[in-house]
PDB file of C-alpha atoms in Angstrom:
ATOM      1  CA  UNK A 908     -29.936 -72.856 192.721  1.00  0.00           C
ATOM      2  CA  UNK A 909     -32.020 -75.420 190.620  1.00  0.00           C
ATOM      3  CA  UNK A 910     -29.650 -75.195 187.789  1.00  0.00           C
ATOM      4  CA  UNK A 911     -26.647 -76.247 189.973  1.00  0.00           C
ATOM      5  CA  UNK A 912     -28.529 -79.388 191.341  1.00  0.00           C
ATOM      6  CA  UNK A 913     -29.128 -80.378 188.040  1.00  0.00           C
ATOM      7  CA  UNK A 914     -26.100 -79.852 186.598  1.00  0.00           C
ATOM      8  CA  UNK A 915     -24.432 -81.823 189.526  1.00  0.00           C
ATOM      9  CA  UNK A 916     -26.641 -84.887 188.398  1.00  0.00           C
ATOM     10  CA  UNK A 917     -25.384 -84.833 184.942  1.00  0.00           C
ATOM     11  CA  UNK A 918     -25.285 -86.926 182.795  1.00  0.00           C
ATOM     12  CA  UNK A 919     -28.630 -88.444 183.881  1.00  0.00           C
ATOM     13  CA  UNK A 920     -31.274 -88.105 181.521  1.00  0.00           C
ATOM     14  CA  UNK A 921     -34.001 -86.204 183.584  1.00  0.00           C
ATOM     15  CA  UNK A 922     -31.152 -83.611 184.609  1.00  0.00           C
ATOM     16  CA  UNK A 923     -29.850 -83.340 180.994  1.00  0.00           C
ATOM     17  CA  UNK A 924     -33.606 -82.584 179.543  1.00  0.00           C
ATOM     18  CA  UNK A 925     -34.498 -80.323 182.388  1.00  0.00           C
ATOM     19  CA  UNK A 926     -31.642 -78.098 181.742  1.00  0.00           C
ATOM     20  CA  UNK A 927     -31.757 -78.267 177.963  1.00  0.00           C
ATOM     21  CA  UNK A 928     -35.363 -76.645 178.549  1.00  0.00           C
ATOM     22  CA  UNK A 929     -34.031 -73.634 180.179  1.00  0.00           C
ATOM     23  CA  UNK A 930     -33.412 -70.646 178.224  1.00  0.00           C
ATOM     24  CA  UNK A 931     -30.038 -69.255 177.026  1.00  0.00           C
ATOM     25  CA  UNK A 932     -29.994 -66.419 179.246  1.00  0.00           C
ATOM     26  CA  UNK A 933     -30.495 -68.625 182.245  1.00  0.00           C
ATOM     27  CA  UNK A 934     -27.677 -70.521 181.113  1.00  0.00           C
ATOM     28  CA  UNK A 935     -25.313 -67.532 180.741  1.00  0.00           C
ATOM     29  CA  UNK A 936     -26.456 -66.080 184.153  1.00  0.00           C
ATOM     30  CA  UNK A 937     -25.725 -69.584 185.750  1.00  0.00           C
ATOM     31  CA  UNK A 938     -22.144 -69.388 184.347  1.00  0.00           C
ATOM     32  CA  UNK A 939     -21.651 -65.749 185.416  1.00  0.00           C
ATOM     33  CA  UNK A 940     -22.768 -66.725 189.084  1.00  0.00           C
ATOM     34  CA  UNK A 941     -20.710 -69.891 188.907  1.00  0.00           C
ATOM     35  CA  UNK A 942     -17.799 -68.027 187.728  1.00  0.00           C
ATOM     36  CA  UNK A 943     -18.312 -65.201 190.361  1.00  0.00           C
ATOM     37  CA  UNK A 944     -18.393 -67.650 193.198  1.00  0.00           C
ATOM     38  CA  UNK A 945     -15.122 -69.600 191.795  1.00  0.00           C
ATOM     39  CA  UNK A 946     -13.152 -66.489 191.175  1.00  0.00           C
ATOM     40  CA  UNK A 947     -14.004 -64.341 194.236  1.00  0.00           C
ATOM     41  CA  UNK A 948     -11.049 -65.603 196.132  1.00  0.00           C
ATOM     42  CA  UNK A 949      -8.773 -64.418 193.033  1.00  0.00           C
ATOM     43  CA  UNK A 950     -10.377 -61.016 193.229  1.00  0.00           C
ATOM     44  CA  UNK A 951     -10.185 -60.895 196.917  1.00  0.00           C
ATOM     45  CA  UNK A 952      -6.699 -61.744 197.122  1.00  0.00           C
ATOM     46  CA  UNK A 953      -5.431 -59.375 194.127  1.00  0.00           C
ATOM     47  CA  UNK A 954      -7.381 -56.235 196.054  1.00  0.00           C
ATOM     48  CA  UNK A 955      -5.668 -57.287 199.432  1.00  0.00           C
ATOM     49  CA  UNK A 956      -2.283 -57.649 198.244  1.00  0.00           C
ATOM     50  CA  UNK A 957      -2.222 -54.482 196.434  1.00  0.00           C
ATOM     51  CA  UNK A 958       0.864 -52.353 196.999  1.00  0.00           C
ATOM     52  CA  UNK A 959       0.217 -49.555 199.179  1.00  0.00           C
ATOM     53  CA  UNK A 960       2.922 -47.079 197.939  1.00  0.00           C
ATOM     54  CA  UNK A 961       1.036 -46.257 194.627  1.00  0.00           C
ATOM     55  CA  UNK A 962      -0.772 -43.006 194.050  1.00  0.00           C
ATOM     56  CA  UNK A 963      -4.596 -42.747 194.233  1.00  0.00           C
ATOM     57  CA  UNK A 964      -4.711 -42.676 190.488  1.00  0.00           C
ATOM     58  CA  UNK A 965      -3.202 -45.995 190.185  1.00  0.00           C
ATOM     59  CA  UNK A 966      -5.002 -47.449 192.863  1.00  0.00           C
ATOM     60  CA  UNK A 967      -8.224 -46.745 191.136  1.00  0.00           C
ATOM     61  CA  UNK A 968      -7.222 -48.216 187.868  1.00  0.00           C
ATOM     62  CA  UNK A 969      -5.940 -51.155 190.023  1.00  0.00           C
ATOM     63  CA  UNK A 970      -9.326 -51.549 191.726  1.00  0.00           C
ATOM     64  CA  UNK A 971     -11.128 -51.104 188.200  1.00  0.00           C
ATOM     65  CA  UNK A 972      -9.117 -53.708 186.790  1.00  0.00           C
ATOM     66  CA  UNK A 973      -9.835 -56.285 189.687  1.00  0.00           C
ATOM     67  CA  UNK A 974     -13.474 -55.261 190.314  1.00  0.00           C
ATOM     68  CA  UNK A 975     -14.409 -54.616 186.525  1.00  0.00           C
ATOM     69  CA  UNK A 976     -12.244 -56.144 184.069  1.00  0.00           C
ATOM     70  CA  UNK A 977     -10.853 -59.247 185.453  1.00  0.00           C
ATOM     71  CA  UNK A 978     -14.293 -60.791 185.991  1.00  0.00           C
ATOM     72  CA  UNK A 979     -15.426 -59.564 182.527  1.00  0.00           C
ATOM     73  CA  UNK A 980     -12.071 -61.176 180.964  1.00  0.00           C
ATOM     74  CA  UNK A 981     -13.091 -64.427 182.756  1.00  0.00           C
ATOM     75  CA  UNK A 982     -16.371 -64.399 181.590  1.00  0.00           C
ATOM     76  CA  UNK A 983     -15.355 -63.874 178.023  1.00  0.00           C
ATOM     77  CA  UNK A 984     -12.885 -66.625 178.280  1.00  0.00           C
ATOM     78  CA  UNK A 985     -15.431 -69.031 179.753  1.00  0.00           C
ATOM     79  CA  UNK A 986     -17.966 -68.182 176.896  1.00  0.00           C
ATOM     80  CA  UNK A 987     -15.376 -68.470 174.363  1.00  0.00           C
ATOM     81  CA  UNK A 988     -14.278 -71.645 175.795  1.00  0.00           C
ATOM     82  CA  UNK A 989     -17.770 -73.015 176.152  1.00  0.00           C
ATOM     83  CA  UNK A 990     -18.235 -72.091 172.388  1.00  0.00           C
ATOM     84  CA  UNK A 991     -15.205 -73.855 171.330  1.00  0.00           C
ATOM     85  CA  UNK A 992     -15.868 -77.231 173.752  1.00  0.00           C
ATOM     86  CA  UNK A 993     -19.492 -77.273 172.203  1.00  0.00           C
ATOM     87  CA  UNK A 994     -17.968 -77.234 169.003  1.00  0.00           C
ATOM     88  CA  UNK A 995     -16.017 -80.394 169.960  1.00  0.00           C
ATOM     89  CA  UNK A 996     -18.985 -81.692 171.291  1.00  0.00           C
ATOM     90  CA  UNK A 997     -21.223 -81.061 167.948  1.00  0.00           C
ATOM     91  CA  UNK A 998     -18.417 -82.690 166.010  1.00  0.00           C
ATOM     92  CA  UNK A 999     -18.839 -85.652 168.435  1.00  0.00           C
ATOM     93  CA  UNK A1000     -22.411 -85.681 168.072  1.00  0.00           C
ATOM     94  CA  UNK A1001     -22.003 -85.933 164.204  1.00  0.00           C
ATOM     95  CA  UNK A1002     -19.536 -88.708 164.524  1.00  0.00           C
ATOM     96  CA  UNK A1003     -22.050 -90.623 166.920  1.00  0.00           C
ATOM     97  CA  UNK A1004     -24.966 -89.837 164.325  1.00  0.00           C
ATOM     98  CA  UNK A1005     -27.084 -88.141 167.334  1.00  0.00           C
ATOM     99  CA  UNK A1006     -30.049 -85.665 166.725  1.00  0.00           C
ATOM    100  CA  UNK A1007     -28.481 -82.626 168.192  1.00  0.00           C
ATOM    101  CA  UNK A1008     -28.442 -78.912 167.272  1.00  0.00           C
ATOM    102  CA  UNK A1009     -25.459 -76.679 168.192  1.00  0.00           C
ATOM    103  CA  UNK A1010     -27.558 -74.558 170.934  1.00  0.00           C
ATOM    104  CA  UNK A1011     -28.363 -77.769 172.703  1.00  0.00           C
ATOM    105  CA  UNK A1012     -25.024 -78.849 172.598  1.00  0.00           C
ATOM    106  CA  UNK A1013     -23.870 -75.523 173.748  1.00  0.00           C
ATOM    107  CA  UNK A1014     -26.103 -75.397 176.761  1.00  0.00           C
ATOM    108  CA  UNK A1015     -25.216 -79.089 177.901  1.00  0.00           C
ATOM    109  CA  UNK A1016     -21.620 -78.097 177.578  1.00  0.00           C
ATOM    110  CA  UNK A1017     -22.273 -74.867 179.795  1.00  0.00           C
ATOM    111  CA  UNK A1018     -23.868 -76.900 182.549  1.00  0.00           C
ATOM    112  CA  UNK A1019     -21.557 -79.652 182.310  1.00  0.00           C
ATOM    113  CA  UNK A1020     -18.625 -77.282 183.257  1.00  0.00           C
ATOM    114  CA  UNK A1021     -19.665 -77.351 186.710  1.00  0.00           C
ATOM    115  CA  UNK A1022     -17.920 -80.017 188.115  1.00  0.00           C
ATOM    116  CA  UNK A1023     -14.764 -79.520 186.020  1.00  0.00           C
ATOM    117  CA  UNK A1024     -14.209 -75.906 186.810  1.00  0.00           C
ATOM    118  CA  UNK A1025     -14.581 -76.600 190.796  1.00  0.00           C
ATOM    119  CA  UNK A1026     -12.229 -79.467 190.330  1.00  0.00           C
ATOM    120  CA  UNK A1027      -9.797 -77.674 188.328  1.00  0.00           C
ATOM    121  CA  UNK A1028     -10.161 -74.351 190.422  1.00  0.00           C
ATOM    122  CA  UNK A1029      -9.275 -76.358 193.689  1.00  0.00           C
ATOM    123  CA  UNK A1030      -6.544 -78.118 192.089  1.00  0.00           C
ATOM    124  CA  UNK A1031      -5.226 -74.833 191.223  1.00  0.00           C
ATOM    125  CA  UNK A1032      -5.547 -73.561 194.834  1.00  0.00           C
ATOM    126  CA  UNK A1033      -4.099 -76.824 196.053  1.00  0.00           C
ATOM    127  CA  UNK A1034      -0.892 -76.021 193.809  1.00  0.00           C
ATOM    128  CA  UNK A1035      -1.052 -78.909 191.690  1.00  0.00           C
ATOM    129  CA  UNK A1036       0.815 -78.849 188.539  1.00  0.00           C
ATOM    130  CA  UNK A1037      -0.642 -77.105 185.278  1.00  0.00           C
ATOM    131  CA  UNK A1038      -0.606 -80.401 183.371  1.00  0.00           C
ATOM    132  CA  UNK A1039      -2.550 -82.331 186.259  1.00  0.00           C
ATOM    133  CA  UNK A1040      -5.223 -79.113 186.170  1.00  0.00           C
ATOM    134  CA  UNK A1041      -5.617 -79.543 182.642  1.00  0.00           C
ATOM    135  CA  UNK A1042      -6.228 -83.382 182.949  1.00  0.00           C
ATOM    136  CA  UNK A1043      -8.809 -82.704 185.909  1.00  0.00           C
ATOM    137  CA  UNK A1044     -10.757 -80.401 183.479  1.00  0.00           C
ATOM    138  CA  UNK A1045     -10.473 -82.289 180.501  1.00  0.00           C
ATOM    139  CA  UNK A1046     -11.244 -85.570 181.373  1.00  0.00           C
ATOM    140  CA  UNK A1047     -14.528 -85.103 183.039  1.00  0.00           C
ATOM    141  CA  UNK A1048     -15.843 -82.647 180.466  1.00  0.00           C
ATOM    142  CA  UNK A1049     -15.012 -85.306 177.845  1.00  0.00           C
ATOM    143  CA  UNK A1050     -16.729 -88.170 179.738  1.00  0.00           C
ATOM    144  CA  UNK A1051     -19.740 -86.047 180.758  1.00  0.00           C
ATOM    145  CA  UNK A1052     -20.215 -84.837 176.989  1.00  0.00           C
ATOM    146  CA  UNK A1053     -20.020 -88.240 175.642  1.00  0.00           C
ATOM    147  CA  UNK A1054     -22.464 -89.619 177.923  1.00  0.00           C
ATOM    148  CA  UNK A1055     -24.823 -86.692 177.472  1.00  0.00           C
ATOM    149  CA  UNK A1056     -24.603 -87.029 173.702  1.00  0.00           C
ATOM    150  CA  UNK A1057     -25.355 -90.937 173.822  1.00  0.00           C
ATOM    151  CA  UNK A1058     -28.527 -89.926 175.527  1.00  0.00           C
ATOM    152  CA  UNK A1059     -30.047 -88.478 172.357  1.00  0.00           C
ATOM    153  CA  UNK A1060     -31.604 -90.762 169.645  1.00  0.00           C
ATOM    154  CA  UNK A1061     -29.579 -91.716 166.505  1.00  0.00           C
ATOM    155  CA  UNK A1062     -30.457 -90.023 163.325  1.00  0.00           C
ATOM    156  CA  UNK A1063     -32.392 -91.937 161.042  1.00  0.00           C
ATOM    157  CA  UNK A1064     -30.649 -93.093 157.660  1.00  0.00           C
TER     158      UNK A1064
END
């Protein structure tokens, strides 16, 4: 809960430094809980709209997919996405000549994804076109990463 409050206060300096003190396991746990909350309606919808004419074996496989494989796929995609976005953030920090390591940028990216993920999930439920959903995701994450990176001091020449 504390991580959520702090991530909603980003890009403020105090919140950024408190979140960067958290361990990587705490960060991954936070992402897992956030994604579980965001994608629970999708999982519920997949289970309730299941066709009833299928056999018990097919029903069991479907439930395993909906309850185990779908969340694992989403987690994998988010961790991979955080890794790619953090790579872009690391490049930005090099261009801006800031003192940052990849681990710091990765954690900053993970926590900065809170609002963009919520906004893009809501825009999907509302039924906005895909390009709007992508813009709703990319614009705030780019802004937040830029603002958070500029908080850190420049490298000495």
